[in-house]
CSV table of C-alpha atoms in Angstrom, one decimal:
chain,number,residue,atom,x,y,z
N,3,MET,CA,62.3,91.7,65.4
N,4,TYR,CA,63.5,88.7,66.9
N,5,GLU,CA,66.6,88.6,64.7
N,6,THR,CA,67.2,92.7,65.3
N,7,LEU,CA,67.1,91.9,69.3
N,8,LEU,CA,69.5,89.1,68.5
N,9,SER,CA,71.9,91.2,66.9
N,10,LEU,CA,71.5,94.1,69.5
N,11,LEU,CA,72.2,91.6,72.4
N,12,LEU,CA,75.5,90.6,70.5
N,13,CYS,CA,76.7,94.2,69.8
N,14,THR,CA,76.1,95.5,73.1
N,15,SER,CA,79.3,96.9,74.4
N,16,ALA,CA,80.9,95.0,77.4
N,17,SER,CA,82.0,98.5,78.8
N,18,GLY,CA,79.8,100.6,81.2
N,19,VAL,CA,78.2,98.1,83.4
N,20,LEU,CA,80.0,97.6,86.9
N,21,VAL,CA,79.7,94.3,89.0
N,22,ASP,CA,80.4,95.5,92.5
N,23,ARG,CA,79.7,93.2,95.0
N,24,SER,CA,80.7,95.3,98.0
N,25,LEU,CA,77.2,96.2,97.9
N,26,GLU,CA,75.7,92.7,97.6
N,27,ALA,CA,74.7,91.8,100.8
N,28,GLY,CA,75.8,88.5,102.4
N,29,ALA,CA,78.9,89.1,100.3
N,30,ARG,CA,82.2,87.9,101.5
N,31,GLY,CA,86.4,87.2,100.7
N,32,ARG,CA,89.2,88.4,100.7
N,33,ASP,CA,88.6,90.5,97.5
N,34,VAL,CA,85.4,91.9,98.5
N,35,VAL,CA,87.2,93.1,102.0
N,36,ASP,CA,89.9,94.7,99.7
N,37,THR,CA,87.4,96.7,97.3
N,38,VAL,CA,85.9,98.2,100.3
N,39,LEU,CA,89.2,99.0,102.2
N,40,TYR,CA,90.3,100.7,98.9
N,41,ARG,CA,87.4,102.6,98.6
N,42,ILE,CA,87.1,104.1,101.8
N,43,ARG,CA,91.0,104.8,102.0
N,44,ARG,CA,90.6,106.7,98.5
N,45,SER,CA,88.1,108.7,100.0
N,46,ARG,CA,90.3,110.4,102.6
N,47,VAL,CA,87.6,110.5,105.0
N,48,PHE,CA,89.7,108.9,107.7
N,49,PRO,CA,93.1,108.9,108.7
N,50,ASP,CA,95.7,106.4,107.8
N,51,ASP,CA,94.8,102.9,109.9
N,52,ASP,CA,98.0,101.0,109.7
N,53,ASP,CA,96.2,98.2,108.3
N,54,PHE,CA,93.9,97.7,111.6
N,55,ILE,CA,90.5,97.8,109.8
N,56,ARG,CA,91.9,94.9,107.4
N,57,ARG,CA,92.8,92.7,110.4
N,58,VAL,CA,89.8,93.1,112.1
N,59,ALA,CA,87.8,91.6,109.3
N,60,TYR,CA,90.2,88.7,109.2
N,61,THR,CA,90.0,88.1,113.1
N,62,GLU,CA,86.7,88.9,113.8
N,63,ASN,CA,85.3,86.0,110.9
N,64,MET,CA,87.9,85.4,108.6
N,65,PHE,CA,86.9,87.9,105.6
N,66,GLY,CA,83.3,86.5,106.3
N,67,GLU,CA,84.4,82.9,105.5
N,68,ASP,CA,83.0,81.6,109.1
N,69,SER,CA,79.5,79.8,108.5
N,70,TRP,CA,78.5,82.2,111.3
N,71,THR,CA,79.2,85.9,109.9
N,72,TYR,CA,75.9,86.3,108.4
N,73,ARG,CA,73.5,84.5,111.1
N,74,PRO,CA,69.8,84.9,111.1
N,75,GLY,CA,69.0,88.4,113.3
N,76,TYR,CA,72.1,89.5,113.2
N,77,ALA,CA,73.2,92.6,110.6
N,78,GLY,CA,77.0,93.2,111.7
N,79,GLY,CA,78.3,92.2,108.7
N,80,LEU,CA,81.8,91.4,107.5
N,81,TRP,CA,83.3,93.5,110.5
N,82,ASN,CA,80.9,92.2,113.2
N,83,THR,CA,80.0,95.9,113.9
N,84,ASP,CA,77.7,95.7,117.1
N,85,ARG,CA,77.7,99.4,117.7
N,86,PHE,CA,75.7,100.9,114.9
N,87,ASN,CA,73.7,103.3,116.8
N,88,MET,CA,77.1,104.9,117.8
N,89,SER,CA,78.1,105.7,114.3
N,90,GLN,CA,75.2,107.7,113.8
N,91,TYR,CA,74.5,109.2,117.4
N,92,ASP,CA,77.4,109.7,119.9
N,93,ARG,CA,76.1,111.6,122.2
N,94,PRO,CA,73.0,111.4,125.1
N,95,TYR,CA,69.7,111.7,123.9
N,96,ARG,CA,70.3,111.3,120.0
N,97,SER,CA,72.7,114.1,119.4
N,98,ILE,CA,75.8,114.5,117.5
N,99,SER,CA,79.2,115.6,118.2
N,100,PRO,CA,80.8,117.9,116.0
N,101,LYS,CA,83.2,115.1,114.9
N,102,LEU,CA,80.9,112.9,114.3
N,103,ARG,CA,79.2,115.2,111.9
N,104,ASN,CA,82.1,116.1,110.2
N,105,ILE,CA,82.6,112.6,109.3
N,106,HIS,CA,78.9,111.9,108.1
N,107,GLU,CA,79.8,115.3,105.8
N,108,ALA,CA,82.7,113.5,104.4
N,109,ILE,CA,81.1,110.1,103.8
N,110,LYS,CA,78.1,111.9,101.7
N,111,LYS,CA,80.8,114.4,100.0
N,112,THR,CA,83.0,111.9,98.5
N,113,MET,CA,80.6,108.6,98.6
N,114,GLY,CA,77.2,110.0,98.1
N,115,ILE,CA,75.9,108.4,101.2
N,116,ASP,CA,73.7,110.0,103.5
N,117,TRP,CA,74.6,108.3,106.6
N,118,MET,CA,72.0,109.4,108.7
N,119,GLN,CA,69.6,107.3,105.9
N,120,VAL,CA,71.4,103.9,106.7
N,121,THR,CA,69.6,101.2,108.5
N,122,GLU,CA,71.4,98.5,110.9
N,123,ALA,CA,70.2,96.1,108.0
N,124,ASP,CA,72.2,98.0,105.1
N,125,LEU,CA,75.1,96.3,107.4
N,126,LEU,CA,74.7,92.9,105.3
N,127,LYS,CA,76.4,95.4,102.6
N,128,PRO,CA,79.8,95.0,103.1
N,129,LEU,CA,80.7,98.7,102.3
N,130,TYR,CA,78.6,99.8,105.3
N,131,SER,CA,79.6,97.3,107.6
N,132,GLY,CA,83.0,98.6,106.7
N,133,LEU,CA,82.1,102.4,106.9
N,134,THR,CA,80.5,101.6,110.4
N,135,ALA,CA,83.8,100.1,111.5
N,136,TRP,CA,85.6,102.7,110.6
N,137,ILE,CA,83.3,105.5,112.5
N,138,ILE,CA,83.4,103.6,115.2
N,139,THR,CA,86.9,103.1,115.6
N,140,GLU,CA,87.6,106.7,114.5
N,141,LEU,CA,85.3,108.0,117.5
N,142,PHE,CA,87.2,105.8,119.9
N,143,ARG,CA,90.7,106.3,119.0
N,144,ARG,CA,90.5,109.9,119.3
N,145,GLN,CA,90.0,109.4,122.8
N,146,PHE,CA,92.0,106.5,123.1
N,147,PRO,CA,95.2,106.7,120.4
N,148,ARG,CA,95.8,102.8,119.1
N,149,PRO,CA,99.5,101.8,118.6
N,150,SER,CA,100.4,100.4,115.2
N,151,ASN,CA,102.4,97.4,116.6
N,152,VAL,CA,100.2,94.1,116.1
N,153,VAL,CA,100.4,93.6,120.2
N,154,GLY,CA,99.0,97.1,120.8
N,155,GLN,CA,96.4,97.0,117.9
N,156,GLY,CA,95.4,93.6,119.4
N,157,GLU,CA,94.9,95.1,122.9
N,158,TRP,CA,93.2,98.0,121.7
N,159,TRP,CA,90.8,95.7,119.8
N,160,HIS,CA,90.3,93.5,122.5
N,161,ASP,CA,89.4,96.4,124.9
N,162,LEU,CA,87.4,98.9,122.7
N,163,TYR,CA,86.0,96.9,119.3
N,164,SER,CA,85.2,93.3,119.8
N,165,ALA,CA,81.7,92.4,121.6
N,166,GLN,CA,82.1,88.7,121.0
N,167,ARG,CA,84.1,87.8,124.4
N,168,PRO,CA,87.4,87.8,122.6
N,169,VAL,CA,90.3,86.4,124.4
N,170,TYR,CA,93.7,88.2,124.6
N,171,GLY,CA,96.3,86.9,121.5
N,172,ASP,CA,93.4,85.7,118.9
N,173,PHE,CA,94.2,89.4,117.5
N,174,GLN,CA,97.9,88.9,117.2
N,175,ASN,CA,97.6,85.6,116.1
N,176,ARG,CA,95.1,86.1,113.2
N,177,THR,CA,97.4,88.9,111.8
N,178,LEU,CA,100.8,86.7,111.9
N,179,GLU,CA,98.6,84.4,109.5
N,180,LEU,CA,97.9,87.7,107.5
N,181,LEU,CA,101.7,88.7,107.7
N,182,ILE,CA,103.0,85.6,106.3
N,183,GLU,CA,100.3,85.6,103.6
N,184,ASP,CA,101.1,89.3,102.7
N,185,MET,CA,105.2,88.5,102.5
N,186,ARG,CA,104.5,85.4,100.6
N,187,PRO,CA,106.9,85.6,97.5
N,188,PHE,CA,105.8,87.5,94.5
N,189,GLY,CA,106.7,86.6,90.8
N,190,GLY,CA,105.5,89.8,89.1
N,191,LYS,CA,107.9,92.3,87.0
N,192,ILE,CA,108.9,95.2,89.5
N,193,ASP,CA,112.0,97.7,89.1
N,194,LEU,CA,112.3,98.3,93.1
N,195,MET,CA,114.8,100.9,94.5
N,196,LEU,CA,114.9,101.6,98.7
N,197,VAL,CA,116.1,104.9,99.8
N,198,VAL,CA,117.7,104.3,103.4
N,199,ASP,CA,117.6,107.2,106.2
N,200,GLY,CA,121.5,107.1,107.4
N,201,SER,CA,121.4,110.0,109.5
N,202,CYS,CA,122.6,110.8,113.2
N,203,ARG,CA,119.1,110.8,114.5
N,204,VAL,CA,118.4,107.4,113.5
N,205,GLY,CA,120.9,105.5,115.4
N,206,MET,CA,123.0,102.4,115.1
N,207,GLU,CA,120.9,99.9,116.6
N,208,ALA,CA,117.8,101.1,115.0
N,209,TYR,CA,119.1,101.6,111.5
N,210,ALA,CA,120.2,97.5,111.7
N,211,SER,CA,117.1,97.2,112.8
N,212,SER,CA,115.4,98.9,109.6
N,213,LEU,CA,117.9,97.1,107.4
N,214,ASP,CA,116.8,93.8,108.6
N,215,SER,CA,113.0,94.6,107.9
N,216,LEU,CA,114.1,96.0,104.4
N,217,ALA,CA,116.0,92.4,103.6
N,218,ARG,CA,113.0,90.9,104.6
N,219,LEU,CA,110.9,92.9,102.5
N,220,VAL,CA,112.9,92.1,99.4
N,221,GLY,CA,112.6,88.5,99.8
N,222,VAL,CA,108.8,89.1,98.6
N,223,PHE,CA,110.2,89.5,94.9
N,224,ASP,CA,111.4,87.1,92.1
N,225,LEU,CA,115.0,88.6,91.2
N,226,ARG,CA,114.3,86.7,88.0
N,227,GLU,CA,111.7,88.9,87.2
N,228,ALA,CA,112.6,92.2,89.5
N,229,ASP,CA,115.1,94.0,89.8
N,230,VAL,CA,116.1,95.5,93.6
N,231,GLY,CA,118.4,98.1,94.6
N,232,LEU,CA,119.3,100.1,97.6
N,233,VAL,CA,120.9,103.8,98.3
N,234,VAL,CA,121.7,104.9,101.7
N,235,TYR,CA,122.0,108.4,102.3
N,236,SER,CA,123.1,110.9,105.1
N,237,ASN,CA,124.6,114.4,104.4
N,238,ARG,CA,125.1,112.5,100.6
N,239,VAL,CA,124.7,108.8,99.2
N,240,THR,CA,127.1,106.9,101.1
N,241,ASP,CA,126.4,103.5,100.0
N,242,LYS,CA,124.2,101.8,97.0
N,243,ILE,CA,123.4,98.7,95.6
N,244,PRO,CA,123.1,98.9,92.2
N,245,LEU,CA,119.4,98.2,90.4
N,246,THR,CA,121.2,96.4,87.7
N,247,ASN,CA,122.9,93.4,89.4
N,248,ASP,CA,123.3,90.0,89.4
N,249,LEU,CA,123.2,89.1,93.4
N,250,THR,CA,121.3,86.0,94.3
N,251,MET,CA,118.4,86.5,97.0
N,252,LEU,CA,120.8,85.4,99.8
N,253,ALA,CA,123.5,87.9,98.4
N,254,LEU,CA,121.3,90.9,98.1
N,255,GLN,CA,120.1,90.5,101.6
N,256,GLU,CA,123.4,89.9,103.2
N,257,SER,CA,124.5,93.0,101.2
N,258,ILE,CA,121.6,95.4,102.7
N,259,ARG,CA,122.2,93.9,106.0
N,260,SER,CA,125.8,94.7,106.0
N,261,THR,CA,125.4,98.3,104.5
N,262,ASP,CA,127.7,100.6,106.6
N,263,TYR,CA,125.9,103.2,108.7
N,264,PRO,CA,126.9,106.9,107.9
N,265,ASN,CA,125.9,108.9,110.9
N,266,ASN,CA,125.8,112.1,109.7
N,267,THR,CA,123.0,114.8,108.8
N,268,ALA,CA,120.0,114.0,106.5
N,269,ASN,CA,119.7,114.8,102.8
N,270,ILE,CA,116.6,113.3,101.4
N,271,TYR,CA,117.0,115.0,98.6
N,272,ALA,CA,120.3,113.5,97.8
N,273,GLY,CA,118.9,110.1,98.4
N,274,ILE,CA,116.2,110.6,95.8
N,275,MET,CA,118.3,111.6,92.9
N,276,GLY,CA,120.5,108.9,94.0
N,277,ALA,CA,118.1,106.2,93.4
N,278,ILE,CA,116.5,108.3,90.2
N,279,ASN,CA,120.4,107.7,88.5
N,280,GLU,CA,119.8,103.8,89.2
N,281,PHE,CA,116.7,104.2,87.2
N,282,GLN,CA,118.6,105.4,84.3
N,283,THR,CA,121.0,102.7,84.4
N,284,LEU,CA,118.2,100.0,83.3
N,285,PRO,CA,119.1,99.1,79.7
N,286,ASN,CA,116.5,100.2,77.2
N,287,ALA,CA,114.7,96.8,77.0
N,288,ARG,CA,113.8,96.8,80.6
N,289,LYS,CA,112.5,100.3,80.1
N,290,GLU,CA,110.4,99.2,77.5
N,291,SER,CA,108.9,96.3,79.1
N,292,GLY,CA,106.2,98.3,80.8
N,293,ALA,CA,107.4,97.0,84.3
N,294,PRO,CA,106.3,99.5,87.1
N,295,LYS,CA,109.2,101.6,88.5
N,296,LEU,CA,108.7,102.1,92.6
N,297,MET,CA,111.2,103.9,94.7
N,298,VAL,CA,110.8,103.5,98.9
N,299,ILE,CA,112.1,106.4,100.9
N,300,PHE,CA,112.2,106.1,104.4
N,301,THR,CA,112.5,109.0,106.6
N,302,ASP,CA,112.6,110.0,110.4
N,303,GLY,CA,111.1,112.9,109.3
N,304,ASN,CA,114.2,115.4,109.8
N,305,HIS,CA,115.6,116.7,106.8
N,306,THR,CA,118.5,119.3,107.7
N,307,ALA,CA,120.7,119.3,104.5
N,308,GLY,CA,120.1,120.0,100.8
N,309,PRO,CA,117.4,121.4,98.4
N,310,ASP,CA,113.5,120.1,99.5
N,311,PRO,CA,113.0,116.6,98.7
N,312,GLY,CA,109.5,117.0,96.9
N,313,LEU,CA,111.5,118.6,94.3
N,314,ALA,CA,113.5,115.4,93.6
N,315,ALA,CA,109.7,113.6,93.9
N,316,GLU,CA,108.6,115.5,91.2
N,317,LYS,CA,111.4,114.8,89.3
N,318,ALA,CA,111.2,111.0,89.9
N,319,ALA,CA,107.4,111.2,88.7
N,320,ARG,CA,108.4,113.1,85.2
N,321,ALA,CA,110.8,110.1,84.8
N,322,GLY,CA,108.0,107.4,85.6
N,323,ILE,CA,108.9,106.9,88.9
N,324,VAL,CA,106.3,106.2,91.8
N,325,THR,CA,108.0,107.5,94.9
N,326,CYS,CA,106.5,105.8,98.1
N,327,ALA,CA,107.0,107.7,101.5
N,328,PHE,CA,107.7,105.9,104.5
N,329,GLY,CA,107.9,108.0,108.0
N,330,ILE,CA,109.5,106.2,111.0
N,331,GLY,CA,109.4,108.0,114.4
N,332,ASP,CA,107.4,110.6,116.1
N,333,ALA,CA,108.8,114.0,114.5
N,334,ILE,CA,107.4,113.1,110.8
N,335,ASP,CA,106.5,116.6,109.0
N,336,ASP,CA,103.3,114.9,107.2
N,337,GLY,CA,103.3,117.5,104.5
N,338,GLN,CA,106.5,116.8,103.6
N,339,LEU,CA,106.0,113.1,103.5
N,340,LEU,CA,102.9,113.7,101.1
N,341,ARG,CA,105.2,115.7,99.0
N,342,ILE,CA,107.6,113.0,98.7
N,343,ALA,CA,104.8,110.6,97.5
N,344,ASN,CA,104.0,113.5,95.1
N,345,ASN,CA,100.6,114.0,96.8
N,346,ASP,CA,99.2,110.4,96.7
N,347,ALA,CA,98.1,109.2,100.1
N,348,ASP,CA,98.1,105.6,98.6
N,349,PHE,CA,102.1,105.9,99.0
N,350,LYS,CA,102.5,107.8,102.0
N,351,PHE,CA,103.2,105.5,105.5
N,352,LYS,CA,104.1,105.9,108.8
N,353,THR,CA,105.1,103.7,111.9
N,354,GLU,CA,106.2,104.4,115.3
N,355,SER,CA,109.8,103.5,115.4
N,356,HIS,CA,112.6,101.4,113.1
N,357,TYR,CA,111.6,98.5,115.2
N,358,THR,CA,107.6,98.6,114.5
N,359,LEU,CA,108.7,98.8,110.8
N,360,ARG,CA,109.3,95.3,111.1
N,361,GLU,CA,105.4,94.8,111.1
N,362,GLN,CA,104.7,97.5,109.1
N,363,ILE,CA,106.9,96.9,106.1
N,364,VAL,CA,104.2,94.4,105.0
N,365,ARG,CA,102.4,97.5,103.5
N,366,VAL,CA,105.3,98.4,101.0
N,367,ALA,CA,105.0,94.5,100.4
N,368,GLN,CA,101.2,94.8,99.5
N,369,ARG,CA,101.5,98.2,97.3
N,370,ALA,CA,104.3,96.7,95.4
N,371,LYS,CA,102.3,93.8,94.3
N,372,THR,CA,99.4,95.6,93.0
N,373,MET,CA,101.0,97.8,90.7
N,374,PRO,CA,100.1,97.4,87.4
N,375,GLN,CA,102.6,96.4,84.6
N,376,THR,CA,102.0,98.5,81.4
N,377,LEU,CA,100.9,96.6,78.3
N,378,LYS,CA,101.3,97.5,74.5
N,379,MET,CA,99.8,97.0,71.5
N,380,GLY,CA,101.2,93.7,69.6
N,381,SER,CA,102.5,92.5,72.3
N,382,ASP,CA,102.4,89.1,74.2
N,383,THR,CA,103.3,88.9,77.8
N,384,SER,CA,103.7,85.3,79.5
N,385,VAL,CA,102.9,85.0,83.2
N,386,THR,CA,103.5,82.2,86.1
N,387,MET,CA,101.5,81.8,89.1
N,388,LYS,CA,102.4,79.2,91.1
N,389,ASP,CA,99.6,79.4,94.0
N,390,GLY,CA,95.7,79.4,93.2
N,391,ASP,CA,94.8,82.9,94.4
N,392,ALA,CA,98.0,84.5,93.2
N,393,LYS,CA,97.3,87.6,91.1
N,394,ARG,CA,99.0,89.6,88.6
N,395,TYR,CA,98.2,93.3,87.5
N,396,PHE,CA,98.1,95.2,84.4
N,397,LEU,CA,97.5,98.6,82.9
N,398,LEU,CA,96.5,98.6,79.1
N,399,GLU,CA,95.5,101.9,77.3
N,400,VAL,CA,92.6,101.1,74.7
N,401,PRO,CA,92.3,103.2,71.6
N,402,GLU,CA,89.3,104.2,70.1
N,403,GLU,CA,89.3,100.9,67.9
N,404,GLY,CA,89.1,98.6,71.0
N,405,ALA,CA,91.3,96.1,71.6
N,406,THR,CA,91.1,92.3,71.7
N,407,ILE,CA,93.0,90.4,74.2
N,408,THR,CA,93.7,86.6,73.6
N,409,LEU,CA,94.1,84.8,76.7
N,410,ILE,CA,95.7,81.2,76.3
N,411,ASN,CA,96.0,78.8,79.1
N,412,ALA,CA,99.4,76.9,79.0
N,413,LYS,CA,99.0,75.3,82.0
N,414,GLY,CA,96.6,75.1,85.0
N,415,GLU,CA,93.9,77.8,84.4
N,416,THR,CA,93.8,81.6,84.8
N,417,ARG,CA,90.9,84.1,84.6
N,418,GLY,CA,91.1,88.0,84.2
N,419,TYR,CA,88.5,90.5,85.7
N,420,TRP,CA,89.0,94.4,83.8
N,421,THR,CA,87.8,97.7,84.5
N,422,PHE,CA,87.9,101.4,83.6
N,423,THR,CA,87.4,102.6,86.8
N,424,PRO,CA,90.3,103.5,89.1
N,425,GLU,CA,89.7,100.7,91.3
N,426,PRO,CA,91.8,97.7,91.1
N,427,PRO,CA,89.4,94.8,89.6
N,428,SER,CA,89.0,91.4,91.2
N,429,SER,CA,86.4,88.7,91.9
N,430,ALA,CA,84.2,91.7,93.7
N,431,LEU,CA,84.6,94.1,91.1
N,432,TYR,CA,85.0,94.1,87.6
N,433,GLU,CA,83.1,95.3,84.1
N,434,GLY,CA,84.2,92.3,82.1
N,435,VAL,CA,85.7,88.9,82.9
N,436,LEU,CA,88.6,87.0,80.7
N,437,THR,CA,88.7,83.6,80.0
N,438,GLU,CA,90.2,81.6,77.6
N,439,GLY,CA,90.1,82.5,74.0
N,440,GLU,CA,89.6,86.1,72.3
N,441,THR,CA,87.9,88.8,73.7
N,442,PHE,CA,87.3,92.1,72.4
N,443,ILE,CA,87.3,95.1,74.6
N,444,SER,CA,85.9,98.9,73.6
N,445,PRO,CA,86.6,102.0,75.1
N,446,PRO,CA,83.5,103.1,77.3
N,447,ARG,CA,81.7,106.2,76.2
N,448,LEU,CA,81.1,109.6,78.1
N,449,GLY,CA,77.5,108.8,78.7
N,450,LYS,CA,75.2,108.9,81.7
N,451,TYR,CA,76.8,106.1,83.5
N,452,TRP,CA,80.3,107.6,83.4
N,453,ARG,CA,79.4,111.0,84.5
N,454,ARG,CA,77.4,109.5,87.5
N,455,ARG,CA,80.6,107.8,88.3
N,456,ARG,CA,83.1,110.3,88.1
N,457,THR,CA,81.5,113.9,87.8
N,458,ASN,CA,84.5,115.7,87.0
N,459,LEU,CA,85.3,113.6,83.9
N,460,THR,CA,85.0,115.3,80.5
N,461,MET,CA,86.7,112.5,78.2
N,462,PRO,CA,86.1,108.9,78.7
N,463,PRO,CA,88.8,107.1,80.7
N,464,LYS,CA,91.1,105.1,78.1
N,465,ASN,CA,93.0,103.3,80.6
N,466,MET,CA,91.7,99.9,81.6
N,467,LEU,CA,93.1,97.6,84.4
N,468,LEU,CA,93.3,94.0,84.2
N,469,THR,CA,93.8,91.7,87.1
N,470,LEU,CA,94.9,88.0,86.2
N,471,GLN,CA,94.0,85.4,89.1
N,472,GLY,CA,95.2,81.9,88.9
N,473,VAL,CA,92.5,79.3,89.6
N,474,GLU,CA,94.7,76.0,90.1
N,475,ALA,CA,97.9,75.2,92.1
N,476,ASP,CA,100.3,76.1,89.0
N,477,ASN,CA,99.7,78.1,86.5
N,478,ARG,CA,101.4,79.7,83.4
N,479,VAL,CA,99.2,81.8,80.7
N,480,THR,CA,100.0,84.0,77.8
N,481,LEU,CA,98.3,87.3,76.7
N,482,TRP,CA,98.2,88.8,73.1
N,483,ILE,CA,97.2,92.2,72.8
N,484,ASP,CA,95.8,93.5,69.3
N,485,LYS,CA,94.3,96.5,68.1
N,486,GLY,CA,91.0,96.5,67.0
N,487,ASP,CA,88.3,94.0,66.8
N,488,VAL,CA,90.5,90.9,65.2
N,489,ILE,CA,87.6,88.2,66.3
N,490,GLY,CA,85.7,89.2,63.0
N,491,CYS,CA,82.2,89.2,64.3
N,492,GLY,CA,81.7,93.0,65.0
N,493,PHE,CA,80.6,92.8,68.6
N,494,ALA,CA,82.2,94.2,71.4
N,495,ALA,CA,82.6,91.3,73.9
N,496,ALA,CA,82.8,87.7,72.9
N,497,LYS,CA,82.2,86.5,76.0
N,498,PHE,CA,79.6,87.8,78.7
N,499,ASP,CA,79.3,87.3,82.3
N,500,VAL,CA,76.0,86.2,83.2
N,501,THR,CA,75.0,89.5,85.1
N,502,TYR,CA,76.0,91.6,82.4
N,503,PHE,CA,74.4,89.6,79.8
N,504,LEU,CA,70.9,90.0,81.9
N,505,LEU,CA,71.5,93.2,82.3
N,506,SER,CA,71.8,94.2,78.7
N,507,ALA,CA,68.9,91.9,77.8
N,508,THR,CA,66.7,93.9,79.9
N,509,PHE,CA,67.7,97.4,78.5
N,510,VAL,CA,67.2,96.2,75.2
N,511,ILE,CA,64.1,94.3,75.4
N,512,THR,CA,62.7,97.3,77.3
N,513,THR,CA,63.8,99.6,74.4
N,514,VAL,CA,62.2,97.3,71.8
N,515,LEU,CA,59.0,97.0,73.6
N,516,LEU,CA,58.5,100.7,74.4
N,517,LYS,CA,58.9,101.5,70.1
């Protein structure tokens, strides 16, 4: 019996057991906050927050790293939410407004959480603290509109959100730290085209300001790994920087800032098609490298010439290009913006003006950094990460035979987190951990676990998301991807994290004893 039990434990698949620290009381850290925000944003319960909720978590307690975050007798959690009662009853005599009732219903429909059954103690779990913060800010926002610029957000936070006797300027100072961190150089592979609105409604001064924001944006990328180009559109494409170029970073930024202002009608369709043409000029080797392709379209929302830009966005999608729509100003057609983003709200942004774009451009940097490079069977990929917490993101289609991933640390130390869920894996959310050596990963089966997590799933997911994270100050790692189990021992994962091992052991022991 002991030998049978040991064999069962070793042969248990690592797929299907999800570690989710957003539901762990007392969890803290950047990865936990990012997991909470991703899940809430993907639920579409709330409108876009202009990164306000993340900035609040950092301003209030530095993503929970302040020692007093989980102090005795306080249950505000990562977001220091002191108005939990208001998230359940927003009217006198414990009554609920139609707006709040709609929020409760949406949370239950998308997340399965009955908010009226939540207690204040649940706010020690980051997901519940984040939801409370979002509910409260949404109730206030409908009565007191919240600006998208940092100074305005700071005043809004001071006057309406924080109950900790805040000082004016705290929010701005902490947000500046975040902005600097978010714009830190990134060494991952990406092909990026910027599509710039040069129509007459923009104006020369605002146009120059937007170009300066884009010059700052491209400074995030390492041109040894990234291809970056630009097209300017008005009634047609009037200027471009080719996607395949040999410009230095300084020369690229200067070329962007010196681009002429065409000052004519707005033909967004022409701009998108011009960018698609640039992607087609990439060498075949680059096209086969798995580098993500991103097109960011900036518009003031006034498409006045040419076909529907949504048609061009569909053509981009068929070519494997992700389109990101960034609306600027107060005349934005939100439906058109969503069509340009191919109906993916994760790639739809808005800001008040070309001047606030200087602050909000960071959101494009955040999105671009997390776009996964596609790995192929039989390939090897080398990654260099210069910072201890730097990350790289990958996508791998795992065949029925499974895949063996070999991780070799050439310098420093790198670990990986993987999952078959749609959410980006990290130390806060993963199904398995990669450390140095070989790990066999089998595809998940469509059992009760997957049906519970994806009610509309008819086939088990094949796409595995992988995040590599540097541990030391300077890291260089190589990944080898092989089809099937090349380890030769026949069990599904050569390495287990402790949580998964204990869960597997409990399941198998219980099954054997019941027999």
